[in-house]
Amino acid sequence: MVPEVEYLRRLDDPASFLVCAETETGIVGFIRATLVDSPGGRAHFPVRYGRIEEIVVRSDQRRGGIGRTLLSAAREWAKANGAQSLELGVYAFNAEAVAFYQREGFETKVVSFSKPIG
């Protein structure tokens, strides 16, 4: 559990973005994003991008446009703050989320592998 003081720090951080989606039943989703300034290196140039840290929509509210609206808000915030792209990570087994991001125009950038060693 994150201490309340950490949440308050994040809310005051201009490089952080947090928006909730609310209906008459209460909060049904939220998105949290940050700005990242990648310093560059031998293989790539410096770049600023928005990173989606979390996006959650209550299961009974999915496929109603809430996720799309939250992503759009994060994209506009990132663009207004000089970001060149919006990035996120998703587990490959989460087929519903992968399909959602593909419908929203996200493309695979990196494939990460893992193998237990135990």
Coordinates of N, CA, C and O in Angstrom, one line a residue:
M1 N 0.8 -1.2 0.0 CA 0.0 0.0 0.0 C 0.9 1.2 0.0 O 1.9 1.3 0.7
V2 N 0.5 2.2 -0.8 CA 1.3 3.4 -0.9 C 0.8 4.4 0.2 O -0.4 4.6 0.3
P3 N 1.8 5.0 0.9 CA 1.4 5.9 1.9 C 0.7 7.2 1.4 O 1.0 7.6 0.2
E4 N -0.2 7.7 2.1 CA -1.0 8.9 1.6 C -0.1 10.0 1.2 O -0.3 10.7 0.2
V5 N 1.0 10.2 2.0 CA 1.9 11.3 1.6 C 2.5 11.2 0.2 O 2.7 12.1 -0.5
E6 N 2.7 9.9 -0.2 CA 3.2 9.6 -1.6 C 2.2 10.0 -2.6 O 2.5 10.6 -3.7
Y7 N 0.9 9.7 -2.4 CA -0.2 10.1 -3.3 C -0.2 11.6 -3.4 O -0.4 12.2 -4.5
L8 N -0.1 12.3 -2.3 CA -0.2 13.7 -2.3 C 1.0 14.3 -3.1 O 0.9 15.3 -3.8
R9 N 2.2 13.7 -2.9 CA 3.3 14.2 -3.7 C 3.1 14.0 -5.2 O 3.4 14.9 -6.0
R10 N 2.5 12.9 -5.6 CA 2.3 12.6 -7.0 C 1.2 13.6 -7.5 O 1.4 14.0 -8.7
L11 N 0.3 13.9 -6.7 CA -0.8 14.9 -7.2 C -0.2 16.3 -7.4 O -0.6 17.0 -8.3
D12 N 0.8 16.6 -6.6 CA 1.5 17.9 -6.8 C 2.6 18.0 -7.8 O 3.1 19.0 -8.2
D13 N 3.0 16.8 -8.4 CA 4.0 16.7 -9.3 C 3.5 17.1 -10.7 O 2.6 16.4 -11.3
P14 N 4.1 18.2 -11.3 CA 3.6 18.6 -12.7 C 3.9 17.5 -13.7 O 3.3 17.6 -14.8
A15 N 4.7 16.6 -13.5 CA 5.0 15.5 -14.4 C 4.1 14.3 -14.2 O 4.3 13.3 -14.8
S16 N 3.1 14.5 -13.4 CA 2.1 13.4 -13.1 C 0.8 13.8 -13.6 O 0.4 15.0 -13.5
F17 N 0.0 12.8 -14.0 CA -1.4 13.1 -14.5 C -2.3 12.0 -13.9 O -1.9 10.8 -14.0
L18 N -3.4 12.4 -13.3 CA -4.3 11.5 -12.8 C -5.7 12.0 -13.0 O -6.0 13.1 -12.7
V19 N -6.5 11.2 -13.7 CA -7.9 11.5 -14.0 C -8.8 10.3 -13.6 O -8.5 9.2 -13.9
C20 N -10.0 10.6 -13.0 CA -10.9 9.6 -12.7 C -12.1 9.8 -13.6 O -12.5 10.9 -14.0
A21 N -12.8 8.6 -14.0 CA -14.0 8.6 -14.7 C -15.1 8.3 -13.7 O -15.0 7.4 -12.9
E22 N -16.2 9.1 -13.7 CA -17.2 9.0 -12.7 C -18.6 9.0 -13.3 O -18.8 9.7 -14.3
T23 N -19.5 8.1 -12.9 CA -20.9 8.1 -13.3 C -21.7 8.3 -12.0 O -21.2 8.5 -10.9
E24 N -23.0 8.2 -12.2 CA -23.9 8.4 -11.0 C -23.7 7.3 -10.0 O -24.0 7.5 -8.8
T25 N -23.0 6.2 -10.4 CA -22.7 5.1 -9.4 C -21.4 5.3 -8.7 O -21.0 4.5 -7.8
G26 N -20.6 6.3 -9.1 CA -19.3 6.6 -8.4 C -18.2 6.5 -9.4 O -18.4 6.5 -10.6
I27 N -17.0 6.4 -8.9 CA -15.8 6.2 -9.8 C -15.8 4.9 -10.5 O -16.0 3.9 -9.8
V28 N -15.7 4.9 -11.8 CA -15.7 3.7 -12.6 C -14.4 3.4 -13.3 O -14.3 2.3 -13.9
G29 N -13.5 4.3 -13.2 CA -12.2 4.1 -13.8 C -11.2 5.3 -13.6 O -11.7 6.3 -13.0
F30 N -10.0 5.0 -13.8 CA -9.0 6.1 -13.7 C -7.8 5.8 -14.6 O -7.6 4.7 -15.0
I31 N -7.0 6.8 -14.8 CA -5.7 6.7 -15.5 C -4.7 7.5 -14.8 O -5.0 8.6 -14.3
R32 N -3.5 6.9 -14.7 CA -2.3 7.7 -14.1 C -1.2 7.6 -15.1 O -0.9 6.5 -15.6
A33 N -0.6 8.7 -15.4 CA 0.5 8.8 -16.4 C 1.6 9.7 -15.8 O 1.3 10.5 -14.9
T34 N 2.8 9.6 -16.4 CA 3.9 10.4 -16.0 C 4.6 10.8 -17.3 O 4.5 10.2 -18.4
L35 N 5.4 11.9 -17.2 CA 6.3 12.3 -18.3 C 7.6 11.7 -18.0 O 8.1 11.7 -16.9
V36 N 8.2 11.2 -19.1 CA 9.6 10.6 -19.0 C 10.5 11.3 -20.0 O 10.1 11.5 -21.2
D37 N 11.6 11.8 -19.5 CA 12.6 12.4 -20.4 C 13.8 11.3 -20.5 O 14.6 11.2 -19.6
S38 N 13.8 10.7 -21.6 CA 14.8 9.7 -21.9 C 16.1 10.4 -22.4 O 16.0 11.2 -23.3
P39 N 17.2 10.2 -21.7 CA 18.4 11.0 -22.1 C 19.0 10.6 -23.4 O 19.9 11.4 -23.9
G40 N 18.7 9.5 -24.0 CA 19.3 9.1 -25.2 C 20.6 8.3 -24.9 O 20.9 8.1 -23.8
G41 N 21.2 7.9 -26.0 CA 22.4 7.1 -25.8 C 23.0 6.8 -27.2 O 22.7 7.5 -28.2
R42 N 23.8 5.8 -27.3 CA 24.4 5.5 -28.6 C 23.4 5.0 -29.6 O 23.6 5.3 -30.8
A43 N 22.4 4.4 -29.2 CA 21.4 3.8 -30.1 C 20.2 4.7 -30.4 O 19.4 4.3 -31.2
H44 N 20.0 5.7 -29.6 CA 18.7 6.5 -29.8 C 18.9 7.9 -29.3 O 19.8 8.2 -28.5
F45 N 18.1 8.8 -29.8 CA 18.1 10.2 -29.5 C 17.3 10.5 -28.2 O 16.4 9.7 -27.8
P46 N 17.6 11.6 -27.5 CA 16.8 12.0 -26.3 C 15.3 12.2 -26.8 O 15.1 12.7 -27.9
V47 N 14.4 11.8 -25.9 CA 13.0 11.9 -26.2 C 12.2 12.1 -25.0 O 12.5 11.6 -23.9
R48 N 11.1 12.9 -25.1 CA 10.2 13.0 -24.0 C 8.9 12.2 -24.4 O 8.4 12.4 -25.5
Y49 N 8.4 11.4 -23.5 CA 7.2 10.6 -23.8 C 6.3 10.5 -22.6 O 6.8 10.7 -21.4
G50 N 5.1 10.3 -22.8 CA 4.1 10.0 -21.7 C 4.1 8.6 -21.5 O 4.0 7.8 -22.4
R51 N 4.1 8.2 -20.2 CA 4.0 6.7 -19.9 C 2.7 6.5 -19.1 O 2.5 7.1 -18.0
I52 N 1.9 5.6 -19.6 CA 0.7 5.2 -18.8 C 1.1 4.2 -17.8 O 1.6 3.2 -18.1
E53 N 1.0 4.6 -16.5 CA 1.4 3.8 -15.4 C 0.3 2.9 -15.0 O 0.6 1.7 -14.6
E54 N -0.9 3.4 -15.0 CA -2.1 2.6 -14.7 C -3.3 3.1 -15.5 O -3.4 4.3 -15.6
I55 N -4.1 2.1 -15.9 CA -5.4 2.5 -16.4 C -6.3 1.4 -16.0 O -6.0 0.2 -16.2
V56 N -7.4 1.7 -15.4 CA -8.4 0.7 -14.8 C -9.8 1.2 -15.1 O -10.1 2.4 -14.9
V57 N -10.6 0.3 -15.7 CA -12.0 0.6 -15.8 C -12.7 -0.6 -15.2 O -12.4 -1.8 -15.4
R58 N -13.7 -0.3 -14.4 CA -14.5 -1.3 -13.7 C -15.0 -2.3 -14.7 O -15.5 -1.9 -15.8
S59 N -15.0 -3.6 -14.5 CA -15.3 -4.6 -15.5 C -16.7 -4.4 -16.0 O -17.0 -4.6 -17.2
D60 N -17.7 -4.0 -15.2 CA -19.1 -3.9 -15.7 C -19.3 -2.6 -16.5 O -20.3 -2.3 -17.0
Q61 N -18.2 -1.8 -16.6 CA -18.3 -0.5 -17.4 C -17.4 -0.5 -18.6 O -17.4 0.5 -19.4
R62 N -16.8 -1.6 -18.9 CA -15.9 -1.7 -20.1 C -16.8 -1.8 -21.4 O -17.9 -2.2 -21.4
R63 N -16.1 -1.4 -22.5 CA -16.7 -1.3 -23.8 C -17.8 -0.3 -24.0 O -18.6 -0.3 -24.8
G64 N -17.7 0.7 -23.1 CA -18.6 1.9 -23.2 C -17.9 3.2 -23.5 O -18.6 4.2 -23.4
G65 N -16.6 3.2 -23.8 CA -15.9 4.4 -24.2 C -15.1 5.0 -23.1 O -14.4 6.0 -23.3
I66 N -15.2 4.5 -21.8 CA -14.5 5.1 -20.7 C -13.0 5.0 -20.9 O -12.3 6.0 -20.7
G67 N -12.5 3.8 -21.2 CA -11.1 3.7 -21.5 C -10.6 4.6 -22.6 O -9.5 5.2 -22.4
R68 N -11.3 4.6 -23.6 CA -10.9 5.5 -24.8 C -10.9 7.0 -24.3 O -9.9 7.7 -24.7
T69 N -11.8 7.4 -23.5 CA -11.9 8.8 -23.1 C -10.7 9.0 -22.1 O -10.1 10.1 -22.2
L70 N -10.4 8.1 -21.2 CA -9.2 8.3 -20.3 C -7.9 8.4 -21.1 O -7.1 9.2 -20.9
L71 N -7.8 7.5 -22.1 CA -6.5 7.5 -22.9 C -6.4 8.8 -23.7 O -5.4 9.4 -23.8
S72 N -7.5 9.3 -24.2 CA -7.6 10.6 -24.9 C -7.1 11.7 -24.0 O -6.3 12.6 -24.5
A73 N -7.6 11.7 -22.8 CA -7.2 12.8 -21.9 C -5.7 12.7 -21.6 O -5.0 13.8 -21.5
A74 N -5.2 11.5 -21.4 CA -3.7 11.4 -21.1 C -2.9 11.8 -22.3 O -1.9 12.4 -22.2
R75 N -3.4 11.4 -23.5 CA -2.7 11.8 -24.8 C -2.6 13.3 -24.9 O -1.6 13.9 -25.2
E76 N -3.7 14.0 -24.7 CA -3.8 15.5 -24.8 C -2.9 16.1 -23.7 O -2.2 17.1 -24.0
W77 N -2.8 15.6 -22.5 CA -2.0 16.1 -21.5 C -0.5 15.9 -21.9 O 0.3 16.8 -21.8
A78 N -0.2 14.7 -22.4 CA 1.2 14.4 -22.7 C 1.6 15.3 -23.9 O 2.7 15.9 -23.9
K79 N 0.8 15.5 -24.9 CA 1.1 16.4 -26.0 C 1.3 17.8 -25.6 O 2.2 18.5 -26.0
A80 N 0.4 18.3 -24.7 CA 0.5 19.7 -24.2 C 1.8 19.9 -23.4 O 2.3 21.0 -23.3
N81 N 2.4 18.8 -22.9 CA 3.6 18.9 -22.1 C 4.9 18.4 -22.9 O 5.9 18.1 -22.4
G82 N 4.8 18.4 -24.3 CA 5.9 18.2 -25.1 C 6.3 16.8 -25.4 O 7.3 16.5 -25.9
A83 N 5.4 15.8 -25.0 CA 5.7 14.4 -25.3 C 5.5 14.1 -26.8 O 4.7 14.7 -27.4
Q84 N 6.4 13.2 -27.3 CA 6.3 12.8 -28.7 C 5.5 11.5 -28.9 O 5.2 11.2 -30.0
S85 N 5.3 10.8 -27.8 CA 4.5 9.6 -27.9 C 3.9 9.3 -26.5 O 4.2 9.9 -25.5
L86 N 3.0 8.3 -26.6 CA 2.4 7.7 -25.3 C 2.7 6.3 -25.3 O 2.5 5.6 -26.3
E87 N 3.3 5.8 -24.2 CA 3.7 4.4 -24.1 C 3.1 3.7 -22.9 O 2.7 4.4 -21.9
L88 N 3.1 2.4 -22.9 CA 2.6 1.6 -21.8 C 3.0 0.2 -21.9 O 3.5 -0.2 -22.9
G89 N 2.9 -0.5 -20.8 CA 3.2 -1.9 -20.8 C 2.0 -2.7 -20.5 O 1.1 -2.3 -19.7
V90 N 1.9 -3.9 -21.0 CA 0.7 -4.8 -20.7 C 1.2 -6.2 -20.8 O 2.0 -6.6 -21.6
Y91 N 0.7 -7.0 -19.9 CA 1.1 -8.4 -19.9 C 0.4 -9.1 -21.1 O -0.7 -8.9 -21.4
A92 N 1.2 -10.0 -21.8 CA 0.8 -10.6 -23.0 C -0.5 -11.5 -22.8 O -1.3 -11.6 -23.7
F93 N -0.6 -12.1 -21.6 CA -1.8 -12.9 -21.3 C -3.1 -12.1 -21.2 O -4.2 -12.7 -21.2
N94 N -3.0 -10.8 -21.1 CA -4.2 -10.0 -20.9 C -4.7 -9.6 -22.3 O -4.6 -8.5 -22.8
A95 N -5.3 -10.6 -23.0 CA -5.7 -10.5 -24.4 C -6.7 -9.3 -24.5 O -6.7 -8.6 -25.6
E96 N -7.6 -9.1 -23.6 CA -8.6 -8.1 -23.7 C -8.0 -6.7 -23.7 O -8.3 -5.9 -24.6
A97 N -7.0 -6.5 -22.9 CA -6.3 -5.2 -22.9 C -5.4 -5.0 -24.1 O -5.4 -4.0 -24.7
V98 N -4.7 -6.1 -24.5 CA -3.9 -6.0 -25.8 C -4.8 -5.6 -26.9 O -4.4 -4.7 -27.7
A99 N -5.9 -6.3 -27.1 CA -6.8 -5.9 -28.2 C -7.3 -4.5 -28.1 O -7.4 -3.8 -29.1
F100 N -7.6 -4.0 -26.9 CA -8.1 -2.6 -26.7 C -7.0 -1.7 -27.1 O -7.2 -0.7 -27.9
Y101 N -5.7 -1.9 -26.7 CA -4.7 -0.9 -27.1 C -4.4 -1.0 -28.6 O -4.1 0.1 -29.2
Q102 N -4.5 -2.1 -29.2 CA -4.3 -2.2 -30.6 C -5.4 -1.5 -31.4 O -5.2 -0.7 -32.3
R103 N -6.7 -1.6 -30.9 CA -7.8 -0.8 -31.5 C -7.6 0.7 -31.3 O -8.0 1.5 -32.2
E104 N -6.9 1.1 -30.3 CA -6.6 2.5 -30.0 C -5.3 3.0 -30.7 O -4.9 4.1 -30.5
G105 N -4.7 2.1 -31.6 CA -3.6 2.6 -32.4 C -2.2 2.3 -31.8 O -1.2 2.7 -32.4
F106 N -2.1 1.7 -30.7 CA -0.8 1.4 -30.1 C -0.2 0.2 -30.9 O -0.9 -0.7 -31.4
E107 N 1.1 0.2 -31.0 CA 1.8 -0.8 -31.7 C 2.9 -1.4 -30.8 O 3.4 -0.7 -29.9
T108 N 3.2 -2.6 -31.1 CA 4.3 -3.3 -30.3 C 5.6 -2.6 -30.5 O 6.0 -2.4 -31.7
K109 N 6.3 -2.3 -29.4 CA 7.6 -1.6 -29.5 C 8.7 -2.6 -29.0 O 9.8 -2.6 -29.7
V110 N 8.5 -3.2 -27.9 CA 9.5 -4.1 -27.3 C 8.8 -5.4 -26.9 O 7.7 -5.4 -26.4
V111 N 9.4 -6.5 -27.1 CA 8.9 -7.8 -26.6 C 9.9 -8.2 -25.5 O 11.1 -8.3 -25.7
S112 N 9.3 -8.5 -24.4 CA 10.1 -8.9 -23.2 C 9.9 -10.3 -22.9 O 8.8 -10.8 -22.9
F113 N 10.9 -11.1 -22.6 CA 10.8 -12.5 -22.2 C 11.2 -12.8 -20.8 O 12.1 -12.0 -20.2
S114 N 10.7 -13.8 -20.2 CA 11.1 -14.2 -18.9 C 11.1 -15.8 -18.8 O 10.3 -16.4 -19.5
K115 N 12.0 -16.3 -18.1 CA 12.1 -17.8 -17.9 C 12.5 -18.0 -16.4 O 13.5 -17.5 -15.9
P116 N 11.6 -18.9 -15.8 CA 12.0 -19.2 -14.4 C 13.3 -20.0 -14.3 O 13.6 -20.7 -15.2
I117 N 14.1 -19.7 -13.3 CA 15.4 -20.4 -13.2 C 15.4 -21.4 -12.0 O 16.4 -21.9 -11.6
G118 N 14.3 -21.5 -11.3 CA 14.2 -22.4 -10.1 C 14.0 -23.8 -10.5 O 14.6 -24.8 -10.4

